[in-house]
């Protein structure tokens, strides 16, 4: 089956530093990638949608200058949390949708990255 | 408004005790209903996609069915390793981008 990887799987950083998380689709091309955030015992919250070669679309309430998304190729998207603060601590999960059909295809998820900001 | 509701929120079963999880939805133009399994501290794992009413899919002890208003995930003779949170999501049609709308999940615990 389709595999999505994320790196790193967990990261601890000091307040004020920036953290970059990579998301790769290993065996398929993903025109569209997604970034989610999940708080304990809660469901997934979509942060942004990114299409290869174009700017990401952010959900309401998500600061685009704080969460920088780059979808540089059909297999790689990165999320950079800039000037991280303790309230940014969370579980971040990326997802990639296979296929080039607009809105079609199955969405596969990465294993997640746990971020702890001290 | 597009909406997904899963029930129950939590379900405790004895090993071998079959049951069903429900996913009710209201969506403008369904372009797919998806079931995922999520273990603690991990990303969701894809299970099934259903596209039209009457469609059924099976994988080991799991069987997913779809009607025009809801989907069921039937678990036959569950084992402790089936314990996880099961997420249902729909992809609306119409003029939307096709982003998934998730339910809050059903947390399944299977005791030996």
mmCIF file of C-alpha atoms in Angstrom, chain A residues 1-113:
data_model
loop_
_atom_site.group_PDB
_atom_site.id
_atom_site.type_symbol
_atom_site.label_atom_id
_atom_site.label_comp_id
_atom_site.label_asym_id
_atom_site.label_seq_id
_atom_site.Cartn_x
_atom_site.Cartn_y
_atom_site.Cartn_z
ATOM 1 C CA UNK A 1 0.000 0.000 0.000
ATOM 2 C CA UNK A 2 0.893 3.651 -0.283
ATOM 3 C CA UNK A 3 3.355 4.913 2.313
ATOM 4 C CA UNK A 4 3.834 8.405 3.693
ATOM 5 C CA UNK A 5 6.847 9.132 5.874
ATOM 6 C CA UNK A 6 7.486 11.981 8.271
ATOM 7 C CA UNK A 7 10.698 13.207 9.803
ATOM 8 C CA UNK A 8 11.454 13.705 12.598
ATOM 9 C CA UNK A 9 9.062 11.524 14.583
ATOM 10 C CA UNK A 10 9.530 13.717 17.623
ATOM 11 C CA UNK A 11 11.349 16.907 18.441
ATOM 12 C CA UNK A 12 12.034 18.964 21.549
ATOM 13 C CA UNK A 13 13.079 22.571 21.085
ATOM 14 C CA UNK A 14 13.486 25.782 23.018
ATOM 15 C CA UNK A 15 10.943 28.551 22.791
ATOM 16 C CA UNK A 16 11.746 30.959 19.968
ATOM 17 C CA UNK A 17 13.441 28.470 17.674
ATOM 18 C CA UNK A 18 12.084 27.200 14.369
ATOM 19 C CA UNK A 19 11.355 23.583 13.599
ATOM 20 C CA UNK A 20 11.034 21.968 10.178
ATOM 21 C CA UNK A 21 9.036 18.780 9.595
ATOM 22 C CA UNK A 22 9.348 16.818 6.359
ATOM 23 C CA UNK A 23 6.637 14.747 4.748
ATOM 24 C CA UNK A 24 7.310 12.402 1.844
ATOM 25 C CA UNK A 25 5.123 10.133 -0.258
ATOM 26 C CA UNK A 26 7.403 7.155 -0.826
ATOM 27 C CA UNK A 27 5.751 5.179 -3.599
ATOM 28 C CA UNK A 28 3.322 7.538 -5.260
ATOM 29 C CA UNK A 29 3.093 11.089 -6.486
ATOM 30 C CA UNK A 30 0.949 13.433 -4.454
ATOM 31 C CA UNK A 31 -0.363 16.522 -6.156
ATOM 32 C CA UNK A 32 -1.986 17.561 -2.910
ATOM 33 C CA UNK A 33 -0.639 17.282 0.606
ATOM 34 C CA UNK A 34 -2.266 18.206 3.880
ATOM 35 C CA UNK A 35 -1.060 19.180 7.333
ATOM 36 C CA UNK A 36 -3.103 18.347 10.408
ATOM 37 C CA UNK A 37 -2.730 19.013 14.084
ATOM 38 C CA UNK A 38 -4.111 16.753 16.759
ATOM 39 C CA UNK A 39 -4.545 17.484 20.444
ATOM 40 C CA UNK A 40 -4.840 14.672 22.989
ATOM 41 C CA UNK A 41 -8.056 12.707 22.699
ATOM 42 C CA UNK A 42 -9.322 14.938 19.916
ATOM 43 C CA UNK A 43 -9.827 14.389 16.227
ATOM 44 C CA UNK A 44 -7.673 15.730 13.429
ATOM 45 C CA UNK A 45 -7.718 19.453 12.745
ATOM 46 C CA UNK A 46 -6.813 20.468 9.207
ATOM 47 C CA UNK A 47 -4.264 23.276 9.201
ATOM 48 C CA UNK A 48 -3.536 23.717 5.510
ATOM 49 C CA UNK A 49 -3.696 22.194 2.081
ATOM 50 C CA UNK A 50 -0.778 22.451 -0.286
ATOM 51 C CA UNK A 51 -0.615 21.791 -3.987
ATOM 52 C CA UNK A 52 2.694 21.154 -5.688
ATOM 53 C CA UNK A 53 4.182 24.335 -7.052
ATOM 54 C CA UNK A 54 1.638 26.713 -5.584
ATOM 55 C CA UNK A 55 0.977 28.481 -2.303
ATOM 56 C CA UNK A 56 -0.710 26.600 0.492
ATOM 57 C CA UNK A 57 -4.301 27.259 1.474
ATOM 58 C CA UNK A 58 -4.636 27.770 5.216
ATOM 59 C CA UNK A 59 -7.714 27.042 7.293
ATOM 60 C CA UNK A 60 -9.341 29.817 9.209
ATOM 61 C CA UNK A 61 -7.447 30.675 12.365
ATOM 62 C CA UNK A 62 -4.129 29.174 11.239
ATOM 63 C CA UNK A 63 -1.342 31.750 10.971
ATOM 64 C CA UNK A 64 0.380 31.357 7.624
ATOM 65 C CA UNK A 65 3.429 33.315 8.789
ATOM 66 C CA UNK A 66 3.864 31.000 11.730
ATOM 67 C CA UNK A 67 3.316 27.725 9.929
ATOM 68 C CA UNK A 68 5.241 27.903 6.666
ATOM 69 C CA UNK A 69 4.428 25.212 4.143
ATOM 70 C CA UNK A 70 6.480 24.362 1.090
ATOM 71 C CA UNK A 71 5.312 21.733 -1.387
ATOM 72 C CA UNK A 72 8.427 21.651 -3.542
ATOM 73 C CA UNK A 73 7.811 18.449 -5.456
ATOM 74 C CA UNK A 74 5.217 15.747 -6.024
ATOM 75 C CA UNK A 75 6.701 13.705 -3.186
ATOM 76 C CA UNK A 76 7.829 16.268 -0.612
ATOM 77 C CA UNK A 77 6.142 18.850 1.572
ATOM 78 C CA UNK A 78 7.619 20.628 4.567
ATOM 79 C CA UNK A 79 6.042 22.396 7.516
ATOM 80 C CA UNK A 80 8.161 24.927 9.388
ATOM 81 C CA UNK A 81 6.941 26.128 12.749
ATOM 82 C CA UNK A 82 8.594 29.508 13.114
ATOM 83 C CA UNK A 83 9.483 31.010 16.480
ATOM 84 C CA UNK A 84 7.849 28.112 18.267
ATOM 85 C CA UNK A 85 6.204 28.658 21.650
ATOM 86 C CA UNK A 86 4.924 26.163 24.225
ATOM 87 C CA UNK A 87 1.364 26.506 22.901
ATOM 88 C CA UNK A 88 2.608 25.107 19.562
ATOM 89 C CA UNK A 89 3.380 21.805 21.267
ATOM 90 C CA UNK A 90 1.216 19.222 19.593
ATOM 91 C CA UNK A 91 1.088 16.181 17.341
ATOM 92 C CA UNK A 92 1.478 17.178 13.690
ATOM 93 C CA UNK A 93 0.411 14.749 10.986
ATOM 94 C CA UNK A 94 0.872 15.114 7.265
ATOM 95 C CA UNK A 95 -1.210 13.441 4.603
ATOM 96 C CA UNK A 96 -0.831 12.917 0.875
ATOM 97 C CA UNK A 97 -3.536 12.307 -1.661
ATOM 98 C CA UNK A 98 -2.680 10.022 -4.511
ATOM 99 C CA UNK A 99 -3.704 10.672 -8.053
ATOM 100 C CA UNK A 100 -3.944 13.758 -10.165
ATOM 101 C CA UNK A 101 -7.732 13.901 -10.388
ATOM 102 C CA UNK A 102 -9.002 17.070 -8.763
ATOM 103 C CA UNK A 103 -10.479 16.075 -5.438
ATOM 104 C CA UNK A 104 -10.087 12.368 -6.132
ATOM 105 C CA UNK A 105 -7.889 9.623 -4.766
ATOM 106 C CA UNK A 106 -7.297 8.132 -1.373
ATOM 107 C CA UNK A 107 -5.580 10.163 1.295
ATOM 108 C CA UNK A 108 -2.760 8.457 3.197
ATOM 109 C CA UNK A 109 -1.302 9.670 6.452
ATOM 110 C CA UNK A 110 2.184 9.853 7.844
ATOM 111 C CA UNK A 111 3.109 8.514 11.287
ATOM 112 C CA UNK A 112 3.063 11.975 12.859
ATOM 113 C CA UNK A 113 5.592 14.261 14.545
#
